[in-house]
PDB file of C-alpha atoms in Angstrom:
ATOM      1  CA  MET A   1     -64.617 -85.499-112.142  1.00  0.00           C
ATOM      2  CA  LEU A   2     -66.512 -82.349-112.535  1.00  0.00           C
ATOM      3  CA  LEU A   3     -63.036 -80.309-112.943  1.00  0.00           C
ATOM      4  CA  VAL A   4     -62.082 -82.339-116.054  1.00  0.00           C
ATOM      5  CA  PHE A   5     -65.598 -81.759-117.760  1.00  0.00           C
ATOM      6  CA  VAL A   6     -64.709 -77.626-116.596  1.00  0.00           C
ATOM      7  CA  LEU A   7     -61.278 -78.388-118.246  1.00  0.00           C
ATOM      8  CA  ALA A   8     -62.113 -80.140-121.288  1.00  0.00           C
ATOM      9  CA  THR A   9     -65.238 -77.531-122.642  1.00  0.00           C
ATOM     10  CA  GLY A  10     -62.965 -74.783-122.043  1.00  0.00           C
ATOM     11  CA  ILE A  11     -60.552 -76.057-124.112  1.00  0.00           C
ATOM     12  CA  ALA A  12     -62.937 -76.922-127.231  1.00  0.00           C
ATOM     13  CA  ALA A  13     -64.239 -73.175-126.916  1.00  0.00           C
ATOM     14  CA  VAL A  14     -60.873 -72.011-127.524  1.00  0.00           C
ATOM     15  CA  TRP A  15     -60.054 -74.549-130.066  1.00  0.00           C
ATOM     16  CA  LEU A  16     -62.906 -74.644-132.739  1.00  0.00           C
ATOM     17  CA  ARG A  17     -63.129 -72.217-135.076  1.00  0.00           C
ATOM     18  CA  ASN A  18     -66.553 -72.076-135.936  1.00  0.00           C
ATOM     19  CA  LEU A  19     -67.431 -69.361-133.133  1.00  0.00           C
ATOM     20  CA  LEU A  20     -71.423 -69.915-132.898  1.00  0.00           C
ATOM     21  CA  ALA A  21     -70.386 -73.733-131.383  1.00  0.00           C
ATOM     22  CA  SER A  22     -67.778 -71.728-129.028  1.00  0.00           C
ATOM     23  CA  ALA A  23     -69.981 -69.367-127.735  1.00  0.00           C
ATOM     24  CA  MET A  24     -72.694 -72.579-127.151  1.00  0.00           C
ATOM     25  CA  LEU A  25     -69.441 -74.561-125.810  1.00  0.00           C
ATOM     26  CA  LEU A  26     -68.916 -71.071-123.360  1.00  0.00           C
ATOM     27  CA  GLY A  27     -72.593 -71.887-122.372  1.00  0.00           C
ATOM     28  CA  ILE A  28     -71.869 -75.309-121.305  1.00  0.00           C
ATOM     29  CA  TYR A  29     -68.642 -74.422-119.349  1.00  0.00           C
ATOM     30  CA  SER A  30     -70.899 -71.925-117.306  1.00  0.00           C
ATOM     31  CA  LEU A  31     -73.325 -74.321-116.495  1.00  0.00           C
ATOM     32  CA  LEU A  32     -70.989 -76.472-115.524  1.00  0.00           C
ATOM     33  CA  MET A  33     -69.026 -74.109-113.412  1.00  0.00           C
ATOM     34  CA  ALA A  34     -72.529 -73.349-111.535  1.00  0.00           C
ATOM     35  CA  ALA A  35     -72.935 -77.252-110.938  1.00  0.00           C
ATOM     36  CA  LEU A  36     -69.455 -76.990-109.526  1.00  0.00           C
ATOM     37  CA  TRP A  37     -70.048 -73.649-107.270  1.00  0.00           C
ATOM     38  CA  VAL A  38     -72.717 -76.182-105.110  1.00  0.00           C
ATOM     39  CA  VAL A  39     -70.021 -78.898-105.067  1.00  0.00           C
ATOM     40  CA  LEU A  40     -67.951 -76.077-103.385  1.00  0.00           C
ATOM     41  CA  ASP A  41     -70.623 -74.773-100.820  1.00  0.00           C
ATOM     42  CA  ALA A  42     -71.043 -71.663-102.923  1.00  0.00           C
ATOM     43  CA  VAL A  43     -74.728 -71.183-103.479  1.00  0.00           C
ATOM     44  CA  ASP A  44     -74.697 -67.910-104.135  1.00  0.00           C
ATOM     45  CA  VAL A  45     -72.341 -67.939-106.752  1.00  0.00           C
ATOM     46  CA  ALA A  46     -73.964 -70.974-108.338  1.00  0.00           C
ATOM     47  CA  PHE A  47     -77.364 -69.244-109.215  1.00  0.00           C
ATOM     48  CA  THR A  48     -75.489 -65.970-110.137  1.00  0.00           C
ATOM     49  CA  GLU A  49     -73.292 -67.892-112.509  1.00  0.00           C
ATOM     50  CA  ALA A  50     -76.032 -69.787-113.953  1.00  0.00           C
ATOM     51  CA  ALA A  51     -78.059 -66.702-114.549  1.00  0.00           C
ATOM     52  CA  VAL A  52     -75.117 -64.247-115.603  1.00  0.00           C
ATOM     53  CA  GLY A  53     -73.064 -66.711-116.750  1.00  0.00           C
ATOM     54  CA  ALA A  54     -74.757 -69.348-118.817  1.00  0.00           C
ATOM     55  CA  GLY A  55     -77.837 -67.131-119.786  1.00  0.00           C
ATOM     56  CA  LEU A  56     -76.725 -63.494-120.143  1.00  0.00           C
ATOM     57  CA  THR A  57     -73.334 -63.810-121.236  1.00  0.00           C
ATOM     58  CA  THR A  58     -74.276 -66.595-124.200  1.00  0.00           C
ATOM     59  CA  ALA A  59     -77.594 -64.314-125.075  1.00  0.00           C
ATOM     60  CA  LEU A  60     -74.486 -61.480-125.193  1.00  0.00           C
ATOM     61  CA  MET A  61     -72.112 -63.276-127.428  1.00  0.00           C
ATOM     62  CA  LEU A  62     -74.691 -64.950-129.841  1.00  0.00           C
ATOM     63  CA  PHE A  63     -76.063 -61.197-130.429  1.00  0.00           C
ATOM     64  CA  ALA A  64     -72.280 -60.114-131.046  1.00  0.00           C
ATOM     65  CA  ILE A  65     -72.110 -63.113-133.678  1.00  0.00           C
ATOM     66  CA  TRP A  66     -74.709 -62.221-135.013  1.00  0.00           C
ATOM     67  CA  LEU A  67     -74.070 -58.513-135.984  1.00  0.00           C
ATOM     68  CA  THR A  68     -70.350 -59.449-137.025  1.00  0.00           C
ATOM     69  CA  GLY A  69     -69.491 -62.987-138.304  1.00  0.00           C
ATOM     70  CA  ARG A  70     -69.875 -66.452-137.319  1.00  0.00           C
ATOM     71  CA  GLN A  71     -66.495 -67.938-139.128  1.00  0.00           C
ATOM     72  CA  GLU A  72     -62.947 -67.421-137.684  1.00  0.00           C
ATOM     73  CA  LYS A  73     -59.999 -67.226-140.247  1.00  0.00           C
ATOM     74  CA  PRO A  74     -57.720 -70.050-140.160  1.00  0.00           C
ATOM     75  CA  PRO A  75     -54.214 -68.828-138.436  1.00  0.00           C
ATOM     76  CA  VAL A  76     -51.287 -67.309-140.658  1.00  0.00           C
ATOM     77  CA  ARG A  77     -48.549 -68.360-138.354  1.00  0.00           C
ATOM     78  CA  LYS A  78     -48.067 -70.691-136.161  1.00  0.00           C
ATOM     79  CA  PRO A  79     -48.732 -69.912-132.336  1.00  0.00           C
ATOM     80  CA  TRP A  80     -45.391 -70.936-130.596  1.00  0.00           C
ATOM     81  CA  PHE A  81     -44.561 -67.781-128.882  1.00  0.00           C
ATOM     82  CA  PRO A  82     -47.567 -67.548-127.269  1.00  0.00           C
ATOM     83  CA  LEU A  83     -47.836 -71.460-126.333  1.00  0.00           C
ATOM     84  CA  ALA A  84     -44.438 -71.006-124.610  1.00  0.00           C
ATOM     85  CA  GLY A  85     -45.343 -68.149-122.880  1.00  0.00           C
ATOM     86  CA  ALA A  86     -48.767 -69.969-121.449  1.00  0.00           C
ATOM     87  CA  LEU A  87     -46.994 -72.939-120.469  1.00  0.00           C
ATOM     88  CA  ILE A  88     -43.975 -71.207-118.971  1.00  0.00           C
ATOM     89  CA  THR A  89     -46.396 -68.807-116.572  1.00  0.00           C
ATOM     90  CA  GLY A  90     -48.436 -71.808-116.236  1.00  0.00           C
ATOM     91  CA  GLY A  91     -45.606 -73.688-114.494  1.00  0.00           C
ATOM     92  CA  LEU A  92     -44.530 -71.073-112.739  1.00  0.00           C
ATOM     93  CA  LEU A  93     -47.840 -70.640-110.766  1.00  0.00           C
ATOM     94  CA  ILE A  94     -47.987 -74.497-110.515  1.00  0.00           C
ATOM     95  CA  PHE A  95     -44.597 -74.203-108.458  1.00  0.00           C
ATOM     96  CA  GLY A  96     -46.304 -71.219-106.117  1.00  0.00           C
ATOM     97  CA  THR A  97     -49.053 -73.151-105.482  1.00  0.00           C
ATOM     98  CA  ILE A  98     -46.845 -75.975-103.616  1.00  0.00           C
ATOM     99  CA  ASP A  99     -46.513 -73.736-100.788  1.00  0.00           C
ATOM    100  CA  MET A 100     -50.480 -72.988-100.642  1.00  0.00           C
ATOM    101  CA  PRO A 101     -52.351 -74.931 -97.755  1.00  0.00           C
ATOM    102  CA  LYS A 102     -54.372 -78.077 -98.404  1.00  0.00           C
ATOM    103  CA  PHE A 103     -57.779 -77.956-100.516  1.00  0.00           C
ATOM    104  CA  GLY A 104     -60.334 -77.764 -97.910  1.00  0.00           C
ATOM    105  CA  ASP A 105     -58.235 -77.271 -94.550  1.00  0.00           C
ATOM    106  CA  PRO A 106     -59.845 -76.074 -92.117  1.00  0.00           C
ATOM    107  CA  GLN A 107     -56.619 -74.430 -90.437  1.00  0.00           C
ATOM    108  CA  ALA A 108     -55.713 -72.558 -93.441  1.00  0.00           C
ATOM    109  CA  PRO A 109     -55.024 -68.603 -93.254  1.00  0.00           C
ATOM    110  CA  ALA A 110     -58.103 -67.688 -95.533  1.00  0.00           C
ATOM    111  CA  GLN A 111     -60.537 -69.500 -92.921  1.00  0.00           C
ATOM    112  CA  VAL A 112     -58.519 -68.489 -89.212  1.00  0.00           C
ATOM    113  CA  HIS A 113     -58.386 -64.708 -90.327  1.00  0.00           C
ATOM    114  CA  VAL A 114     -61.690 -63.010 -90.044  1.00  0.00           C
ATOM    115  CA  ALA A 115     -64.427 -64.974 -91.578  1.00  0.00           C
ATOM    116  CA  PRO A 116     -64.935 -66.673 -88.421  1.00  0.00           C
ATOM    117  CA  TYR A 117     -66.101 -63.199 -87.262  1.00  0.00           C
ATOM    118  CA  TYR A 118     -68.781 -63.063 -89.881  1.00  0.00           C
ATOM    119  CA  LEU A 119     -70.024 -66.362 -89.266  1.00  0.00           C
ATOM    120  CA  GLU A 120     -70.855 -65.859 -85.719  1.00  0.00           C
ATOM    121  CA  ASN A 121     -72.205 -62.428 -85.594  1.00  0.00           C
ATOM    122  CA  ALA A 122     -73.296 -61.625 -88.913  1.00  0.00           C
ATOM    123  CA  GLU A 123     -76.914 -63.493 -87.810  1.00  0.00           C
ATOM    124  CA  ALA A 124     -77.263 -61.217 -84.679  1.00  0.00           C
ATOM    125  CA  GLN A 125     -76.071 -57.883 -86.274  1.00  0.00           C
ATOM    126  CA  THR A 126     -77.778 -58.251 -89.471  1.00  0.00           C
ATOM    127  CA  GLY A 127     -80.527 -60.776 -88.627  1.00  0.00           C
ATOM    128  CA  VAL A 128     -79.564 -62.513 -91.819  1.00  0.00           C
ATOM    129  CA  PRO A 129     -79.062 -66.011 -91.975  1.00  0.00           C
ATOM    130  CA  ASN A 130     -77.217 -66.401 -95.252  1.00  0.00           C
ATOM    131  CA  VAL A 131     -74.127 -64.657 -94.414  1.00  0.00           C
ATOM    132  CA  VAL A 132     -73.246 -63.971 -98.119  1.00  0.00           C
ATOM    133  CA  THR A 133     -75.748 -62.027 -98.641  1.00  0.00           C
ATOM    134  CA  SER A 134     -75.644 -60.151 -95.092  1.00  0.00           C
ATOM    135  CA  VAL A 135     -71.835 -59.116 -95.949  1.00  0.00           C
ATOM    136  CA  LEU A 136     -73.160 -58.346 -99.650  1.00  0.00           C
ATOM    137  CA  ALA A 137     -75.825 -56.176 -98.841  1.00  0.00           C
ATOM    138  CA  SER A 138     -74.743 -54.689 -95.346  1.00  0.00           C
ATOM    139  CA  TYR A 139     -71.211 -55.231 -94.310  1.00  0.00           C
ATOM    140  CA  ARG A 140     -70.207 -54.001 -97.704  1.00  0.00           C
ATOM    141  CA  GLY A 141     -72.964 -52.007 -98.943  1.00  0.00           C
ATOM    142  CA  PHE A 142     -70.943 -49.280-100.243  1.00  0.00           C
ATOM    143  CA  ASP A 143     -68.730 -51.563-102.482  1.00  0.00           C
ATOM    144  CA  THR A 144     -72.139 -53.129-103.927  1.00  0.00           C
ATOM    145  CA  LEU A 145     -72.865 -49.437-104.856  1.00  0.00           C
ATOM    146  CA  GLY A 146     -69.555 -49.058-106.252  1.00  0.00           C
ATOM    147  CA  GLU A 147     -70.536 -52.349-108.201  1.00  0.00           C
ATOM    148  CA  VAL A 148     -73.763 -50.876-109.760  1.00  0.00           C
ATOM    149  CA  THR A 149     -71.650 -47.808-110.971  1.00  0.00           C
ATOM    150  CA  VAL A 150     -69.712 -50.484-112.931  1.00  0.00           C
ATOM    151  CA  VAL A 151     -72.801 -51.843-114.438  1.00  0.00           C
ATOM    152  CA  PHE A 152     -74.038 -48.620-115.083  1.00  0.00           C
ATOM    153  CA  THR A 153     -71.120 -47.178-116.814  1.00  0.00           C
ATOM    154  CA  ALA A 154     -70.585 -50.290-119.042  1.00  0.00           C
ATOM    155  CA  GLY A 155     -74.299 -50.406-119.921  1.00  0.00           C
ATOM    156  CA  MET A 156     -73.656 -46.544-120.816  1.00  0.00           C
ATOM    157  CA  GLY A 157     -70.434 -47.726-122.926  1.00  0.00           C
ATOM    158  CA  VAL A 158     -72.524 -50.134-125.038  1.00  0.00           C
ATOM    159  CA  VAL A 159     -75.202 -47.584-126.018  1.00  0.00           C
ATOM    160  CA  VAL A 160     -73.249 -44.764-126.602  1.00  0.00           C
ATOM    161  CA  LEU A 161     -70.820 -47.190-129.016  1.00  0.00           C
ATOM    162  CA  LEU A 162     -73.476 -48.839-130.516  1.00  0.00           C
ATOM    163  CA  GLY A 163     -76.219 -45.591-131.010  1.00  0.00           C
ATOM    164  CA  GLY A 164     -73.468 -43.388-131.855  1.00  0.00           C
ATOM    165  CA  LEU A 165     -72.282 -45.756-134.922  1.00  0.00           C
ATOM    166  CA  ARG A 166     -76.072 -45.751-136.039  1.00  0.00           C
ATOM    167  CA  ARG A 167     -76.310 -41.805-135.636  1.00  0.00           C
ATOM    168  CA  ARG A 168     -73.046 -41.521-137.875  1.00  0.00           C
ATOM    169  CA  ARG A 169     -74.344 -43.650-140.599  1.00  0.00           C
ATOM    170  CA  ARG A 170     -77.576 -41.474-140.534  1.00  0.00           C
ATOM    171  CA  THR A 171     -75.698 -38.372-141.941  1.00  0.00           C
ATOM    172  CA  ASP A 172     -73.836 -40.254-143.783  1.00  0.00           C
ATOM    173  CA  GLU A 173     -76.721 -41.313-146.127  1.00  0.00           C
ATOM    174  CA  THR A 174     -78.148 -37.608-146.085  1.00  0.00           C
TER     175      THR A 174
ATOM    176  CA  MET B   1     -46.702 -83.292-101.419  1.00  0.00           C
ATOM    177  CA  ASP B   2     -49.874 -84.170-102.097  1.00  0.00           C
ATOM    178  CA  VAL B   3     -50.964 -84.246-105.566  1.00  0.00           C
ATOM    179  CA  LEU B   4     -55.199 -84.282-104.550  1.00  0.00           C
ATOM    180  CA  GLY B   5     -54.844 -81.463-101.994  1.00  0.00           C
ATOM    181  CA  HIS B   6     -53.842 -79.490-105.283  1.00  0.00           C
ATOM    182  CA  PHE B   7     -55.632 -80.785-108.137  1.00  0.00           C
ATOM    183  CA  ASN B   8     -58.438 -77.584-107.919  1.00  0.00           C
ATOM    184  CA  TYR B   9     -55.849 -74.880-108.152  1.00  0.00           C
ATOM    185  CA  TRP B  10     -53.975 -76.703-110.886  1.00  0.00           C
ATOM    186  CA  VAL B  11     -57.050 -76.899-113.110  1.00  0.00           C
ATOM    187  CA  ALA B  12     -57.750 -73.259-112.026  1.00  0.00           C
ATOM    188  CA  ILE B  13     -53.944 -72.578-113.395  1.00  0.00           C
ATOM    189  CA  ALA B  14     -54.825 -74.658-116.554  1.00  0.00           C
ATOM    190  CA  LEU B  15     -58.016 -72.894-117.441  1.00  0.00           C
ATOM    191  CA  ALA B  16     -56.075 -69.627-116.906  1.00  0.00           C
ATOM    192  CA  MET B  17     -53.690 -70.534-119.344  1.00  0.00           C
ATOM    193  CA  VAL B  18     -56.248 -71.908-122.001  1.00  0.00           C
ATOM    194  CA  GLY B  19     -57.617 -68.440-121.593  1.00  0.00           C
ATOM    195  CA  LEU B  20     -54.117 -66.580-121.428  1.00  0.00           C
ATOM    196  CA  TYR B  21     -53.257 -68.502-124.558  1.00  0.00           C
ATOM    197  CA  ALA B  22     -56.584 -67.674-126.367  1.00  0.00           C
ATOM    198  CA  VAL B  23     -55.970 -63.712-125.894  1.00  0.00           C
ATOM    199  CA  THR B  24     -52.239 -63.958-127.309  1.00  0.00           C
ATOM    200  CA  ALA B  25     -52.342 -66.526-129.741  1.00  0.00           C
ATOM    201  CA  ARG B  26     -55.960 -66.249-131.449  1.00  0.00           C
ATOM    202  CA  GLY B  27     -56.754 -63.318-134.076  1.00  0.00           C
ATOM    203  CA  HIS B  28     -60.164 -63.054-133.913  1.00  0.00           C
ATOM    204  CA  LEU B  29     -61.529 -60.042-131.390  1.00  0.00           C
ATOM    205  CA  ILE B  30     -64.592 -61.976-130.200  1.00  0.00           C
ATOM    206  CA  LYS B  31     -61.999 -65.413-129.680  1.00  0.00           C
ATOM    207  CA  LYS B  32     -59.564 -63.242-127.623  1.00  0.00           C
ATOM    208  CA  LEU B  33     -63.083 -62.248-125.526  1.00  0.00           C
ATOM    209  CA  ILE B  34     -63.708 -65.862-124.746  1.00  0.00           C
ATOM    210  CA  GLY B  35     -60.599 -66.126-123.715  1.00  0.00           C
ATOM    211  CA  LEU B  36     -60.896 -63.545-121.191  1.00  0.00           C
ATOM    212  CA  SER B  37     -63.861 -64.586-119.888  1.00  0.00           C
ATOM    213  CA  LEU B  38     -61.812 -68.293-119.232  1.00  0.00           C
ATOM    214  CA  PHE B  39     -59.225 -66.435-117.379  1.00  0.00           C
ATOM    215  CA  GLN B  40     -61.633 -64.563-115.259  1.00  0.00           C
ATOM    216  CA  THR B  41     -63.704 -67.765-114.487  1.00  0.00           C
ATOM    217  CA  SER B  42     -60.363 -69.513-113.531  1.00  0.00           C
ATOM    218  CA  VAL B  43     -59.740 -67.012-111.035  1.00  0.00           C
ATOM    219  CA  PHE B  44     -63.205 -67.648-109.377  1.00  0.00           C
ATOM    220  CA  LEU B  45     -62.528 -71.597-109.625  1.00  0.00           C
ATOM    221  CA  LEU B  46     -59.120 -70.231-107.549  1.00  0.00           C
ATOM    222  CA  PHE B  47     -60.835 -68.282-104.849  1.00  0.00           C
ATOM    223  CA  ILE B  48     -63.764 -70.788-104.195  1.00  0.00           C
ATOM    224  CA  SER B  49     -61.629 -73.697-103.426  1.00  0.00           C
ATOM    225  CA  ILE B  50     -59.866 -71.462-101.329  1.00  0.00           C
ATOM    226  CA  GLY B  51     -62.800 -70.809 -99.614  1.00  0.00           C
ATOM    227  CA  LYS B  52     -63.925 -74.413 -98.988  1.00  0.00           C
ATOM    228  CA  VAL B  53     -63.811 -76.207 -96.262  1.00  0.00           C
ATOM    229  CA  SER B  54     -63.822 -80.212 -95.653  1.00  0.00           C
ATOM    230  CA  GLY B  55     -66.758 -81.175 -94.154  1.00  0.00           C
ATOM    231  CA  GLY B  56     -68.281 -77.660 -94.197  1.00  0.00           C
ATOM    232  CA  THR B  57     -71.607 -76.651 -95.667  1.00  0.00           C
ATOM    233  CA  ALA B  58     -73.065 -73.481 -97.266  1.00  0.00           C
ATOM    234  CA  PRO B  59     -72.528 -70.412 -95.105  1.00  0.00           C
ATOM    235  CA  ILE B  60     -76.210 -69.711 -94.623  1.00  0.00           C
ATOM    236  CA  ILE B  61     -76.761 -70.187 -90.649  1.00  0.00           C
ATOM    237  CA  ALA B  62     -78.855 -72.784 -89.404  1.00  0.00           C
ATOM    238  CA  GLU B  63     -79.234 -75.209 -86.539  1.00  0.00           C
ATOM    239  CA  GLY B  64     -77.712 -78.279 -86.838  1.00  0.00           C
ATOM    240  CA  PHE B  65     -74.603 -77.330 -88.581  1.00  0.00           C
ATOM    241  CA  THR B  66     -71.884 -76.002 -87.232  1.00  0.00           C
ATOM    242  CA  VAL B  67     -68.819 -75.851 -89.685  1.00  0.00           C
ATOM    243  CA  TYR B  68     -69.835 -73.555 -92.533  1.00  0.00           C
ATOM    244  CA  SER B  69     -67.072 -72.674 -95.782  1.00  0.00           C
ATOM    245  CA  ASN B  70     -65.736 -68.974 -96.218  1.00  0.00           C
ATOM    246  CA  PRO B  71     -68.187 -66.825 -97.242  1.00  0.00           C
ATOM    247  CA  LEU B  72     -66.385 -64.043 -97.780  1.00  0.00           C
ATOM    248  CA  THR B  73     -64.781 -65.057-101.074  1.00  0.00           C
ATOM    249  CA  HIS B  74     -68.150 -66.246-102.149  1.00  0.00           C
ATOM    250  CA  VAL B  75     -69.181 -62.135-101.626  1.00  0.00           C
ATOM    251  CA  LEU B  76     -66.278 -61.236-103.573  1.00  0.00           C
ATOM    252  CA  ILE B  77     -66.658 -63.656-106.157  1.00  0.00           C
ATOM    253  CA  LEU B  78     -70.300 -62.398-106.819  1.00  0.00           C
ATOM    254  CA  THR B  79     -69.238 -59.067-107.463  1.00  0.00           C
ATOM    255  CA  ALA B  80     -66.546 -60.440-109.640  1.00  0.00           C
ATOM    256  CA  ILE B  81     -69.085 -62.409-112.001  1.00  0.00           C
ATOM    257  CA  VAL B  82     -70.975 -59.308-112.174  1.00  0.00           C
ATOM    258  CA  VAL B  83     -68.376 -56.892-113.289  1.00  0.00           C
ATOM    259  CA  SER B  84     -67.200 -59.810-115.663  1.00  0.00           C
ATOM    260  CA  VAL B  85     -70.633 -59.283-117.675  1.00  0.00           C
ATOM    261  CA  ALA B  86     -70.333 -55.570-117.470  1.00  0.00           C
ATOM    262  CA  THR B  87     -66.632 -55.760-119.037  1.00  0.00           C
ATOM    263  CA  LEU B  88     -67.473 -58.433-121.724  1.00  0.00           C
ATOM    264  CA  ALA B  89     -70.433 -56.723-122.896  1.00  0.00           C
ATOM    265  CA  VAL B  90     -68.268 -53.531-123.401  1.00  0.00           C
ATOM    266  CA  GLY B  91     -65.883 -55.430-125.308  1.00  0.00           C
ATOM    267  CA  LEU B  92     -68.262 -57.066-127.395  1.00  0.00           C
ATOM    268  CA  ALA B  93     -69.849 -53.468-128.197  1.00  0.00           C
ATOM    269  CA  LEU B  94     -66.098 -52.573-129.018  1.00  0.00           C
ATOM    270  CA  THR B  95     -66.004 -55.615-131.437  1.00  0.00           C
ATOM    271  CA  VAL B  96     -69.409 -54.463-133.169  1.00  0.00           C
ATOM    272  CA  ALA B  97     -68.095 -50.996-133.693  1.00  0.00           C
ATOM    273  CA  ILE B  98     -64.639 -52.248-135.025  1.00  0.00           C
ATOM    274  CA  LYS B  99     -66.232 -54.561-137.648  1.00  0.00           C
ATOM    275  CA  ARG B 100     -68.233 -51.663-138.650  1.00  0.00           C
ATOM    276  CA  THR B 101     -66.177 -49.242-139.069  1.00  0.00           C
ATOM    277  CA  TYR B 102     -63.139 -51.793-140.498  1.00  0.00           C
ATOM    278  CA  GLY B 103     -65.281 -54.668-141.924  1.00  0.00           C
ATOM    279  CA  THR B 104     -63.447 -57.099-140.075  1.00  0.00           C
ATOM    280  CA  GLU B 105     -62.825 -58.372-136.943  1.00  0.00           C
ATOM    281  CA  GLU B 106     -59.273 -59.969-137.105  1.00  0.00           C
ATOM    282  CA  ASP B 107     -56.647 -58.283-135.526  1.00  0.00           C
ATOM    283  CA  ASP B 108     -53.607 -58.470-138.304  1.00  0.00           C
ATOM    284  CA  GLU B 109     -56.084 -57.372-140.957  1.00  0.00           C
ATOM    285  CA  ILE B 110     -57.042 -54.353-138.522  1.00  0.00           C
ATOM    286  CA  GLU B 111     -53.762 -53.702-138.340  1.00  0.00           C
ATOM    287  CA  ALA B 112     -52.612 -53.794-142.224  1.00  0.00           C
ATOM    288  CA  LEU B 113     -55.787 -51.396-142.636  1.00  0.00           C
ATOM    289  CA  ASP B 114     -54.351 -48.908-139.862  1.00  0.00           C
ATOM    290  CA  ARG B 115     -50.781 -49.103-141.670  1.00  0.00           C
ATOM    291  CA  ALA B 116     -52.124 -48.699-145.100  1.00  0.00           C
ATOM    292  CA  GLU B 117     -54.006 -45.512-144.329  1.00  0.00           C
ATOM    293  CA  ASP B 118     -50.932 -44.369-142.749  1.00  0.00           C
ATOM    294  CA  GLU B 119     -49.396 -44.301-145.870  1.00  0.00           C
ATOM    295  CA  GLN B 120     -51.529 -42.375-147.625  1.00  0.00           C
TER     296      GLN B 120
END
């Protein structure tokens, strides 16, 4: 049921021409996704999604729309080619899922490979009962450091893109 | 073939295709970014669905529980969510910069302006 709501808000966010409404729908979509993560046992992902997806992304979107414009112009040409491309790709992907293990199957390859090792040893080795936290901060600490680098680079990029323009405009005026 | 057994994957694929359509068919740059973030969340949905175990609980070790969902997909997606917001922020900043330089954010108008500049 939640999945259907998620799909509906996702389609509506793309369908609408008013970008402000689209951004709000994307926020609702993220919040529904967060609820879905709780249902699927991913609580850590759920509160990251609720804070970052529903909060920060919506704020960024609204800020960008405020700086540009809120109305999308009507289409010039009929989008048959992209529609056909999306439908064919989707059909092929669905064909690919037929061989996948059933949803929630405890014997699926993803469940029997290395995941049991972490579930059994994470608490003894790191002292953290939350396995997600222990893998993120301890076993894969270097990856998380890399992630921080990515976020830092992105922040630098935004500052350079927006700050550089302001400086150029100032030199134009003088 | 079990229909309900693959429903999560199919919804993920449908969302990915909505995102793909928005990126390819829509001319407005912010709409393209909305499509991109839909595509990203569809991948998250696919991964979290793979990690779910029937009858399992959240992977926090506690007494009284023996079946846990796969924590590794959760870790991957946590990283991916943060990276997706970083890419979205850079994309939006680029859009704002393009709007200030060209005065529009529809890709066909930008292309027309570029062509006019080349001819001059």
